[in-house]
XYZ file of C-alpha atoms in Angstrom:
581
model
C -69.515 98.842 115.343
C -68.671 101.335 117.864
C -64.704 101.927 118.071
C -62.244 103.898 120.372
C -58.936 105.487 120.829
C -56.925 103.157 122.721
C -53.220 103.205 122.103
C -51.228 99.815 121.749
C -50.469 98.999 125.200
C -53.888 99.493 126.636
C -55.138 97.281 123.592
C -52.883 95.487 125.044
C -54.049 95.669 128.273
C -57.259 94.750 127.246
C -56.462 91.929 125.164
C -55.044 90.143 128.118
C -57.370 90.721 130.643
C -59.793 89.798 128.016
C -57.625 86.345 128.091
C -58.289 85.617 131.517
C -61.731 85.917 131.394
C -62.239 83.826 128.330
C -63.940 80.574 129.105
C -62.885 78.933 125.886
C -59.240 77.198 125.812
C -59.029 77.877 122.178
C -59.907 81.195 121.570
C -57.842 81.863 124.907
C -54.652 79.972 123.615
C -55.311 82.083 120.018
C -55.162 85.401 121.672
C -52.100 84.540 123.859
C -50.236 83.725 120.982
C -51.305 87.315 119.013
C -50.239 88.910 122.830
C -46.947 87.749 122.109
C -46.573 87.861 119.209
C -47.607 91.202 119.093
C -44.964 92.333 122.542
C -42.279 90.992 120.417
C -43.279 93.903 117.409
C -44.768 91.938 114.728
C -47.015 93.988 113.126
C -49.466 91.963 111.700
C -50.271 90.644 115.445
C -50.242 94.167 116.817
C -52.996 95.535 113.610
C -54.991 92.306 114.714
C -55.378 93.623 117.970
C -56.097 96.898 117.419
C -58.493 95.472 115.093
C -60.307 93.361 117.534
C -60.659 95.343 119.899
C -60.922 98.532 118.723
C -64.687 98.782 119.784
C -67.701 96.306 119.829
C -69.379 94.051 117.984
C -73.145 95.357 117.755
C -75.671 93.792 118.086
C -78.835 95.055 115.659
C -81.474 94.124 113.770
C -79.570 91.564 111.763
C -78.927 90.197 115.519
C -74.847 89.519 115.361
C -72.521 88.237 112.814
C -68.544 88.434 112.233
C -65.576 86.052 111.905
C -64.745 84.098 114.869
C -62.376 84.735 117.216
C -60.822 85.975 120.536
C -62.002 89.706 121.423
C -64.689 92.564 121.470
C -64.940 92.957 118.019
C -65.133 88.624 117.077
C -67.476 85.608 117.308
C -66.398 83.504 120.601
C -68.441 82.165 123.714
C -67.689 85.627 125.725
C -69.410 88.006 122.722
C -72.632 84.833 123.055
C -72.783 84.909 126.694
C -73.182 88.410 127.321
C -75.758 88.728 123.854
C -77.704 85.421 125.802
C -77.685 86.926 129.545
C -78.822 90.829 127.712
C -81.661 89.250 125.423
C -82.666 86.892 128.755
C -82.718 89.964 130.656
C -85.179 91.405 127.508
C -87.419 88.733 127.370
C -88.025 88.685 131.228
C -88.045 92.328 131.742
C -91.585 92.228 128.420
C -93.012 89.122 129.943
C -92.957 90.975 133.135
C -94.414 93.377 131.719
C -96.966 91.561 130.143
C -98.428 90.472 133.260
C -98.272 86.453 132.906
C -97.925 83.665 135.579
C -96.264 81.201 133.252
C -92.198 81.551 132.399
C -91.187 82.694 128.952
C -89.725 80.062 127.052
C -87.149 79.708 124.080
C -86.500 77.629 121.748
C -82.320 77.444 120.491
C -81.392 75.753 117.452
C -77.712 75.762 115.328
C -76.357 74.618 111.939
C -73.047 73.279 111.341
C -70.818 75.875 111.934
C -67.410 75.847 113.605
C -68.970 76.121 117.226
C -72.541 77.076 116.713
C -73.691 73.973 119.117
C -71.052 75.839 121.547
C -72.543 78.755 121.208
C -76.447 77.259 121.670
C -75.826 75.228 124.459
C -73.752 78.694 126.380
C -77.070 80.564 125.388
C -79.394 77.661 126.778
C -76.922 77.884 129.799
C -78.254 81.285 130.564
C -81.527 81.679 129.774
C -82.000 78.075 131.779
C -79.775 80.393 135.068
C -82.289 83.401 133.914
C -85.460 81.185 134.644
C -86.487 80.683 130.914
C -87.733 77.523 130.390
C -85.194 76.612 127.580
C -86.009 74.077 124.622
C -82.613 73.110 122.327
C -82.693 71.401 119.550
C -81.725 68.308 118.516
C -79.061 68.845 116.279
C -78.055 71.101 113.392
C -81.172 71.640 111.987
C -81.896 74.719 109.161
C -83.124 77.849 109.912
C -86.907 77.303 109.349
C -87.533 73.967 111.658
C -85.998 77.121 114.301
C -88.311 79.594 112.594
C -91.526 77.408 113.084
C -90.510 76.007 116.166
C -90.931 79.722 117.841
C -94.618 80.365 116.577
C -95.427 76.493 116.951
C -93.811 75.761 120.275
C -95.401 79.229 121.688
C -91.495 80.588 122.964
C -91.228 84.434 123.494
C -87.796 83.885 122.151
C -86.198 81.761 119.268
C -82.330 81.965 118.755
C -79.859 80.553 115.614
C -77.043 80.222 115.753
C -75.846 80.709 112.289
C -73.431 82.418 109.467
C -76.183 81.181 106.752
C -74.415 82.108 103.491
C -71.183 83.960 105.087
C -67.255 82.241 104.800
C -66.133 79.685 106.742
C -64.677 81.932 109.087
C -67.767 83.689 109.768
C -70.872 82.602 113.161
C -73.715 84.544 114.201
C -76.537 84.628 116.508
C -80.363 85.029 115.226
C -83.372 86.601 117.572
C -86.998 85.394 116.570
C -89.265 87.527 119.041
C -93.023 85.343 119.938
C -95.073 84.223 122.774
C -96.142 87.858 124.804
C -92.527 89.499 123.787
C -94.556 91.007 120.440
C -98.018 91.571 118.510
C -99.331 89.533 117.362
C -98.566 90.144 113.790
C -94.826 90.188 114.790
C -95.152 85.903 116.037
C -91.997 84.366 114.699
C -90.329 87.270 113.138
C -87.131 88.715 112.969
C -86.925 91.770 114.947
C -86.917 94.680 114.628
C -86.394 98.000 116.080
C -87.017 99.599 118.894
C -85.655 95.495 120.152
C -82.544 95.319 118.907
C -81.285 98.685 120.715
C -83.587 97.551 123.743
C -81.296 93.657 123.666
C -78.655 95.794 122.457
C -78.563 98.213 125.752
C -78.896 95.456 128.424
C -76.115 93.647 126.809
C -74.264 96.662 127.505
C -74.927 96.493 131.218
C -74.026 92.696 131.865
C -70.979 92.685 133.765
C -68.138 90.384 133.775
C -68.741 87.313 132.086
C -67.038 85.038 135.232
C -70.692 86.343 136.383
C -73.387 85.186 134.121
C -75.164 82.781 135.739
C -74.997 80.274 133.737
C -76.995 76.809 134.212
C -75.267 73.066 134.108
C -78.856 71.771 133.149
C -82.167 72.047 133.217
C -82.806 73.056 129.861
C -84.927 70.472 127.372
C -83.366 68.532 123.919
C -86.468 68.746 121.920
C -86.941 64.797 120.135
C -85.308 64.505 116.869
C -88.873 64.271 115.701
C -88.854 68.376 116.000
C -87.938 68.119 111.917
C -90.461 65.727 111.313
C -92.627 67.563 113.307
C -91.750 71.106 110.941
C -91.983 68.672 107.124
C -95.648 67.701 108.796
C -96.580 71.591 109.214
C -95.495 72.809 106.023
C -95.418 70.341 103.261
C -99.264 70.475 103.182
C -99.179 74.225 103.380
C -97.527 74.850 100.238
C -98.927 71.132 98.731
C -102.499 70.859 99.951
C -102.377 67.211 97.488
C -98.518 66.105 98.789
C -100.142 62.931 98.860
C -101.126 62.270 95.457
C -99.377 60.785 92.998
C -95.366 60.430 92.072
C -94.445 63.630 89.772
C -92.086 62.131 87.522
C -89.513 64.962 87.611
C -85.349 64.916 87.713
C -84.004 67.708 90.498
C -80.646 68.259 91.582
C -80.011 68.907 94.711
C -77.175 70.607 96.634
C -77.647 72.035 99.971
C -74.272 73.856 99.914
C -72.107 72.257 102.449
C -74.434 73.462 104.730
C -77.633 71.038 106.960
C -80.532 71.573 104.695
C -80.030 68.355 102.412
C -82.389 65.591 104.092
C -84.719 67.973 105.525
C -84.967 69.473 101.506
C -85.296 65.788 100.421
C -87.669 64.456 102.596
C -89.882 67.222 102.293
C -89.660 66.998 98.007
C -90.556 63.639 99.265
C -92.907 64.151 101.032
C -94.995 66.107 97.861
C -94.597 62.943 95.682
C -90.634 63.842 94.280
C -88.583 61.520 94.706
C -86.302 61.690 91.909
C -83.760 63.836 93.328
C -79.985 63.765 93.380
C -78.123 65.274 95.710
C -74.637 66.266 94.803
C -72.330 63.968 96.292
C -70.087 66.153 96.718
C -71.555 68.761 99.191
C -73.691 66.621 100.898
C -73.148 66.070 103.809
C -72.453 69.334 106.464
C -68.642 70.527 106.690
C -68.147 74.078 108.176
C -65.454 74.116 106.166
C -67.346 74.499 102.636
C -64.061 72.889 100.441
C -66.034 73.363 97.150
C -66.635 76.668 96.781
C -64.944 80.138 97.424
C -68.106 81.596 99.196
C -71.213 79.310 100.001
C -73.515 81.812 98.685
C -75.105 79.785 95.694
C -75.976 83.637 94.205
C -72.048 83.575 93.934
C -70.549 82.691 90.357
C -69.190 79.218 90.699
C -71.223 77.830 93.568
C -73.740 75.840 91.475
C -70.886 74.164 89.120
C -71.048 71.072 90.540
C -74.754 70.697 90.827
C -75.215 71.704 87.023
C -71.936 68.998 86.651
C -74.592 66.455 88.402
C -77.373 67.429 86.327
C -75.809 67.243 83.025
C -74.892 63.191 83.992
C -77.894 62.340 85.092
C -80.669 64.369 82.705
C -82.055 66.565 85.611
C -84.976 68.732 84.963
C -84.532 70.849 87.494
C -81.299 72.355 89.520
C -81.961 73.334 93.234
C -79.252 75.004 95.610
C -80.194 75.770 99.302
C -77.287 78.173 100.855
C -75.651 76.818 103.901
C -79.001 77.164 106.842
C -81.247 76.038 103.971
C -83.614 79.640 104.425
C -82.790 80.573 100.383
C -83.272 78.461 97.316
C -81.334 79.083 94.109
C -83.212 77.524 91.118
C -81.657 76.757 87.583
C -83.450 75.212 84.654
C -82.633 73.876 81.349
C -83.021 75.902 78.137
C -81.888 75.681 74.929
C -77.939 75.572 74.061
C -76.637 78.336 71.170
C -77.794 78.636 67.965
C -80.161 75.369 69.351
C -77.296 72.386 70.050
C -78.292 70.130 73.013
C -79.157 71.710 76.048
C -77.350 74.655 78.559
C -78.435 75.430 82.019
C -79.311 78.869 83.836
C -79.928 79.849 87.205
C -83.056 82.007 87.450
C -82.148 85.588 88.581
C -84.209 85.895 92.643
C -87.006 88.434 91.318
C -87.786 85.715 88.496
C -88.239 82.653 90.797
C -90.348 85.537 93.020
C -92.061 86.229 90.052
C -92.985 82.863 89.663
C -94.395 81.826 92.770
C -96.059 85.363 93.640
C -97.639 84.952 90.339
C -99.017 81.082 91.576
C -99.729 82.685 94.857
C -101.880 85.119 93.562
C -103.879 82.916 91.217
C -105.288 81.194 94.590
C -106.177 83.968 96.218
C -106.976 86.292 93.103
C -110.035 88.424 94.425
C -109.949 87.283 98.249
C -110.678 90.229 100.443
C -106.865 90.771 102.736
C -104.424 89.149 100.963
C -101.293 90.983 100.256
C -98.628 89.864 98.056
C -94.813 91.731 99.605
C -91.428 91.811 98.839
C -88.274 94.423 99.606
C -87.776 97.442 97.355
C -84.522 96.320 96.095
C -86.596 93.899 95.035
C -88.389 93.909 90.702
C -91.604 95.946 90.822
C -93.177 93.048 89.042
C -94.702 91.819 91.983
C -96.713 94.783 92.687
C -98.343 94.448 88.733
C -99.472 90.612 89.273
C -101.027 91.252 92.323
C -102.872 94.641 90.891
C -103.783 92.073 88.040
C -104.853 89.357 90.211
C -107.251 92.403 92.559
C -105.042 91.489 95.545
C -103.116 93.870 97.238
C -99.109 94.481 97.282
C -96.901 96.368 99.403
C -93.244 97.578 100.035
C -91.240 96.396 102.545
C -87.637 97.068 104.084
C -84.853 94.767 103.143
C -85.105 92.087 104.849
C -87.231 89.456 105.593
C -87.888 90.076 109.389
C -90.155 93.464 107.733
C -91.495 91.536 104.797
C -92.880 88.697 106.972
C -94.811 91.339 109.295
C -97.515 92.522 106.753
C -100.370 91.623 107.385
C -102.439 89.964 105.602
C -99.394 88.366 104.295
C -100.100 85.246 101.591
C -96.348 85.598 99.652
C -93.481 87.617 99.703
C -89.856 87.250 98.919
C -86.867 89.604 98.329
C -84.614 89.133 95.466
C -81.516 87.533 97.435
C -82.674 83.972 97.443
C -85.254 84.129 100.001
C -88.921 83.521 99.619
C -92.039 83.244 102.410
C -94.308 80.407 100.757
C -96.208 79.950 103.807
C -96.216 82.027 106.178
C -99.007 80.581 108.221
C -96.518 77.859 109.376
C -92.820 79.657 109.266
C -93.150 83.694 109.232
C -89.669 83.686 107.893
C -87.767 83.041 104.212
C -87.525 79.285 103.916
C -85.615 77.597 101.223
C -87.199 74.216 101.957
C -91.098 74.877 101.435
C -89.615 77.143 98.439
C -88.106 74.555 96.877
C -90.879 72.053 97.224
C -93.208 74.703 95.654
C -90.272 76.048 92.455
C -90.402 71.826 91.906
C -94.138 71.196 92.142
C -95.106 74.536 89.976
C -92.108 72.735 87.695
C -93.348 69.374 87.220
C -97.587 71.527 86.704
C -96.078 72.768 84.107
C -93.807 69.412 82.163
C -97.330 67.711 82.140
C -98.361 70.674 79.925
C -95.291 70.681 77.789
C -94.863 73.944 79.503
C -91.875 75.121 81.375
C -90.906 78.120 84.338
C -88.990 80.286 81.412
C -93.076 79.843 79.495
C -94.200 80.842 82.536
C -91.640 84.393 82.567
C -92.352 84.631 79.083
C -96.065 85.298 79.686
C -95.562 87.960 82.434
C -93.185 90.023 80.035
C -95.992 90.142 77.857
C -98.778 90.994 80.265
C -96.461 93.813 82.277
C -93.734 94.343 80.793
C -89.793 92.550 80.681
C -88.895 93.714 84.316
C -85.180 93.205 84.339
C -82.811 93.380 86.970
C -78.826 93.385 87.605
C -76.911 93.911 90.529
C -73.721 95.568 91.288
C -72.235 94.154 94.580
C -68.999 96.273 96.251
C -67.305 94.457 98.352
C -65.271 96.301 100.263
C -62.446 95.878 103.550
C -62.378 99.044 105.119
C -66.016 99.981 106.116
C -65.688 103.187 106.216
C -65.242 103.389 102.293
C -69.364 103.033 101.993
C -70.364 105.982 103.369
C -67.662 108.424 101.813
C -69.172 106.218 98.160
C -73.228 107.336 99.110
C -72.344 110.623 100.330
C -70.728 111.414 96.693
C -73.585 110.085 94.948
C -76.188 111.744 97.197
C -74.164 114.888 96.683
C -73.851 114.820 93.088
C -75.864 111.948 91.352
C -75.423 110.801 87.619
C -77.774 113.186 85.276
C -78.663 110.391 83.316
C -78.543 106.745 83.569
C -79.036 104.192 80.487
C -79.510 107.336 78.536
C -82.293 108.402 80.526
C -82.964 111.067 82.637
C -82.387 110.538 86.096
C -85.692 112.521 87.069
C -86.101 111.464 91.506
C -83.123 111.299 93.903
C -84.915 110.043 97.384
C -82.833 109.523 100.307
C -84.170 106.942 102.245
C -82.745 107.826 105.266
C -85.083 111.185 105.286
C -88.350 111.162 106.921
C -91.905 110.964 103.970
C -90.532 108.343 102.097
C -93.603 106.214 103.038
C -90.935 103.796 105.009
C -89.252 103.321 108.539
C -85.605 105.305 107.277
C -82.798 103.343 106.212
C -79.120 104.237 105.111
C -79.750 104.268 101.188
C -80.613 106.397 97.998
C -83.531 105.699 94.949
C -82.650 106.582 90.970
C -85.546 107.051 88.921
C -85.048 108.403 85.460
C -87.518 109.059 82.963
C -87.920 105.727 81.088
C -88.376 104.159 84.008
C -85.535 101.988 85.173
C -84.819 101.976 88.906
C -81.464 101.709 90.919
C -81.626 101.949 94.969
C -78.361 101.855 96.410
C -77.519 101.186 100.364
C -75.015 99.344 102.331
C -75.191 95.554 102.975
C -76.866 94.240 106.293
C -74.818 91.062 106.414
C -72.074 91.769 104.744
C -69.335 94.068 104.170
C -70.159 95.128 100.867
C -72.182 98.561 99.458
C -74.945 96.874 96.991
C -76.546 98.355 93.711
C -79.611 97.250 92.764
C -81.030 98.020 89.094
C -84.319 97.445 87.260
C -85.324 98.714 83.517
C -88.651 97.837 82.777
C -89.780 97.485 78.660
C -92.758 97.201 76.688
C -93.343 94.016 74.587
C -94.905 93.838 71.559
C -96.160 90.067 70.686
C -93.715 86.909 72.223
C -91.617 87.597 68.539
C -90.563 90.528 70.521
C -88.956 89.540 73.220
C -85.089 88.290 71.516
C -85.041 91.931 70.983
C -86.471 93.550 74.713
C -84.127 91.442 76.293
C -81.530 92.308 74.091
C -82.238 95.795 74.318
C -82.638 95.029 78.506
C -78.502 94.041 78.769
C -77.525 96.679 76.828
C -79.159 98.965 79.021
C -78.763 97.706 82.572
C -75.122 97.675 81.380
C -74.417 100.672 80.473
C -76.673 101.939 83.993
C -73.901 100.090 85.607
C -71.244 101.223 83.747
C -71.813 104.417 84.820
C -73.286 103.999 88.253
C -69.116 102.857 89.013
C -68.279 105.724 87.409
C -70.847 107.804 89.494
C -68.472 105.639 92.966
C -65.645 106.332 91.919
C -64.483 103.044 91.425
C-alpha cells in the first residue's frame, strides 16, 4: 500500500474522477452514493472514502488481494484492468528479451467469488489486445487446475482470480510465470522478486483506464475437459496404481462453499475411494459462504458441519478444502474422553506435513537429488525425517512461491494446510492431490489395523515430540503490526516457557541464509522456537510456536504431550505480554 496526504476536497475530486472512468455500473453507483453522503456531512462516508482513496493497492508477490468496491485501495474492474495491462507489458518485454518467434501465451482462471468471472474476462480482453495468446478457463475451477495448466500448456503467464480463504467481501489476483518468462525451475510457480517490483512498475506506468486496449473477442475458451486433463495428470502421480481395487475408506468432504467439491470427489474416486459424502450444506459454490464465519478450514467452527456429517455416516476420515481448493484440512476419529465412544480431532498442518513427508521419504529414501522442503515457520520435524531417510531437506521463506522453486523437490509443505505432493505436475500447493494422498495413506494404514495418529506416535518416538501452536493477532490498523514487532525486536523476552532465550534473529537482516523478510526468530536453550511475522495475505501478526520433547517409550507419549501443551501455553502467554496485548 502507498499512502498520501490529500485533503477531503481532493479525496472527493479523486472519487468523482474515478467514478467517471469506472466501466462497472455497480461500483460506479456505489461510489456515487458514498460521495453524495460525504458531501452532506456523513462522517462514516468521508472516512470510507479516505480509506479507499488515500493510497494505492500495491502489487506484490501475493499479487493483489483486498475487499471489493470502488477506489484504488479496493478490488474492482479498474484495478484489475490496470493490473492486466501492466502484467501484459511485463510478459511482452520478457518474451522480447528471450527472442522467441512464438507469441507469448497466457492462461486465466477464476473461482466462484463475486466478480471473479468478470475480472477474468477483463484480463483476457487486455491480454488479447496486447497480442498475447490467451486461454480462458471454461468455468469456475480450483486454483490447482490453473497452476497445472501454466506448465501443461506451456504458458508464459497464468492468472488466477481468487481470494482463497479470505472473507466473502474480498477478491484477489494471483500470478504465475512460466514458459520463456522465467528459468526452468520456476516455471508454473507464483511470482517472487524481482518480478513483483517489475510488474508493479509496469502497472504504475499504465495510463487512464479508458485508454487501455481491450479486445471484444479473440481469446480461446478452454474445453470443459481441462478439468479431466488435470486429473489425468495428477492422480497417477499421487497414486500410481489408481486403477486398483475399490478402497473401503468412508470419507466426508467439504469444499467450504468453494469450487473444489466436484474435482476433489472425482480425484478420490479415480484413486478407488468412492465412498465419499460431501457435506450437503457446503457442497455448492456460494460466494457468500453462508455457513461459516470465515471460509478457512483453520478457523474455529469451520469444520463443525463436516464433523456432524462424519458422525452421522460413520466416516473414517474428514477432508476439507478451502474455497479455491489449493489447501486441505484433515480430521481423524479418536477415542472419546475416558474411552467412551468416538471423538474427532483436526490434525495440525505440521502433522499432515509430517505424515505426507514421511511417506515421500520412504518412497525416495537414498535417491540422489531428492529434496523435502518446508517453510521456516513450519515444524523442524520434516528435516529430521529427511535426514533419517538419507535425503536432503531445505527450509524456505513462507509461501509456495518459494517452496515450489526448490530443485529436486519431491514433497513440500507449509503449516497453513498447504501441501505439494506432485511437484512434477503442479508446482504449487494443491489441496486436491494432497487430499488423495492423505486418504490413500489412511486407507493403507486401516488395512494394517493402524491409523494416521499411530504414525505420528512413531515419528515422535523416533525424532522427539514436535508440538506446534500459533498466536494470530488480527488488527484493524495495519500500522500496529510494525509497532508490535519493533517492540519485540527492541526488548525481546529473556526467557520463554521457563527456558533462556539464547538467540534472536532479525529475518530482515542479511546473513540468515534466506532472502531478507520481515520477521523475528527466537530460540531457547531447551530447543523451543518462536517466529513472529506479518501475514502476507491478511491483516494479522502471526506467531509460530514449536517445542521439542524427547519421548522414552510409547507409554511416555501422554506425559510428553501434556508437558508440550503446558510449555506452548506458557510461551503463548509470555508472547502476548511481550507484544503488549
